[in-house]
Amino acid sequence: MFSRRTLLGGAAAGATTLGLAACGGSGGGSAGSGEEITSLKIMAPLLSDTAPDPDGQLQKAVEELIGMPLEITWVPNSSYSDRVTVTMASDNIPHVMVHTGKSAEFAQTAEAGGYWDLTDILPDYPHLTPENEEVAHGASINGRTYGIFRLRDAMRAAVSLRKDWLENLGLDEPETTDDLQEIAEAFTEGDPNGDGSATTGLIIPAWSGYGNNGPYDLWETWHGTANVWKEHGGKLSPAFLAPEFLEANRSMRAMAEAGRVNADFATMDGAAWNDPFFNGQGGIIPDVSSRGLQLLGLFKDADADDYGDKVTMVGNLKNPDGTLWALPTPGYSGYLTVPKASVPGDAQLATVLTALDALSSEEGQRLLNNGIEGVNYEVDGDQSVPIESDEASLVQSDVSAFAQIGTQSNGYVGYSAQPEGEAEAALDEKRVAFHESDLESAVFNPGAAYMSKTYLQSGAILDQIIVDARLKYLAGQLDEPGLTAELERWTSSGGQQVVDEMNELYQQGSN
């Protein structure tokens, strides 16, 4: 058991955490003993420095809700994936294991029978029945459900802009990709600060990965490239082999060559992404809408009396002919899984799922995501307002950890936080509206559910070919024939086998 203390980062802390955890297995017995589960054991990532107090108010409230004690192993997020591997190979496996993503290791273990297949079981639990079938299918592994996905907003894409720069230059907010290019040109050449200082339009940091909702993925999707995989005529093909991929990157390269993108886009530290925007050096950030609210907060910290006119946001942009292809997120972030080694029987599984079902009820979601009403927050309409006190701070600290064991796959029914001021409320209202509208034009990844064996083995290497080729092209280190040659190298280096395997799985899933 944990006492309230500060955890050290890294593997050493992870090892300490594991050593302090109660052993897995059922009801305190050895794994697979078949004993009744009387204490629910969970392993989850810890994103903060301090683990929740097992005797704290929040944990006691959660235990009362599910009707049994909790034994939670909190592992520092930095070492969490390694800890999952170690734990699943041990004889101390918890009843519930949080997975932070659909990793190759998770997929292989699931298909090998390491986790319960919940496909035909979850419908018996109303608070675990997915609200969004598109997200649920994408979260599956080849059409089978091996975990309860942790719901996240399916639409987060946004373009944050310097609102004062738009007003200074007499510009309207963008609606299309052409509009954004014109604004990037004006922000670069039109002296938006009014003092002759050097400025640029787009701000993009060094971006690793492909198909992870980065700025380049946004730009390509808006131009009709699709989302990782493109379905046509009943077959899947990689989105980067579509002609729209080249068209989108031609226009991005043109902006970079014209100085309308920060010159260090290939090397800029992502942790400093906000700095040029805040410091008046750049005026456009294509990312997620939470960044716009962060930026507004920076201006408020600098001048609480004059910050409301600094930031605006728009959602996904239409392509030049007016068509909207909106890039969604996968809609989830990992899973809660039930290992068969520690939960070997149907009766034990029912005990675990009944507890998880309670945690995803309205009362459960509000405990995990908001805390304890009257202690750390109050309710104003359908929003939560924080209470300021030492007691409230302790509970709120625990909420940030307990949110990691929530799923909300049945739809979020907790309270949203009330914005602090009028400017924040207005920007948040705008954000919610364009996300809701954009979701109607969302381009979900049709291959999200399927796991090619070749990709599981070589996906990281194959993805890097695309990431490197795109960046070198945008930086002028490759011409268009060179980019095309790199895409062909992807195909000949195992990519075609991935395509073949994906289509075999896709056809099986369609029948």
PDB file of C-alpha atoms in Angstrom, residues 35 104 285 289 338 469:
ATOM      1  CA  GLU A  35     -11.306 -17.601  -5.103  1.00  0.00           C
ATOM      2  CA  ALA A 104       1.713  -4.229 -30.602  1.00  0.00           C
ATOM      3  CA  ILE A 285      -0.971  27.118 -34.470  1.00  0.00           C
ATOM      4  CA  SER A 289      -8.486  23.349 -29.112  1.00  0.00           C
ATOM      5  CA  VAL A 338      -9.112  -7.896 -17.380  1.00  0.00           C
ATOM      6  CA  ALA A 469      10.516  11.583 -46.378  1.00  0.00           C
TER       7      ALA A 469
END
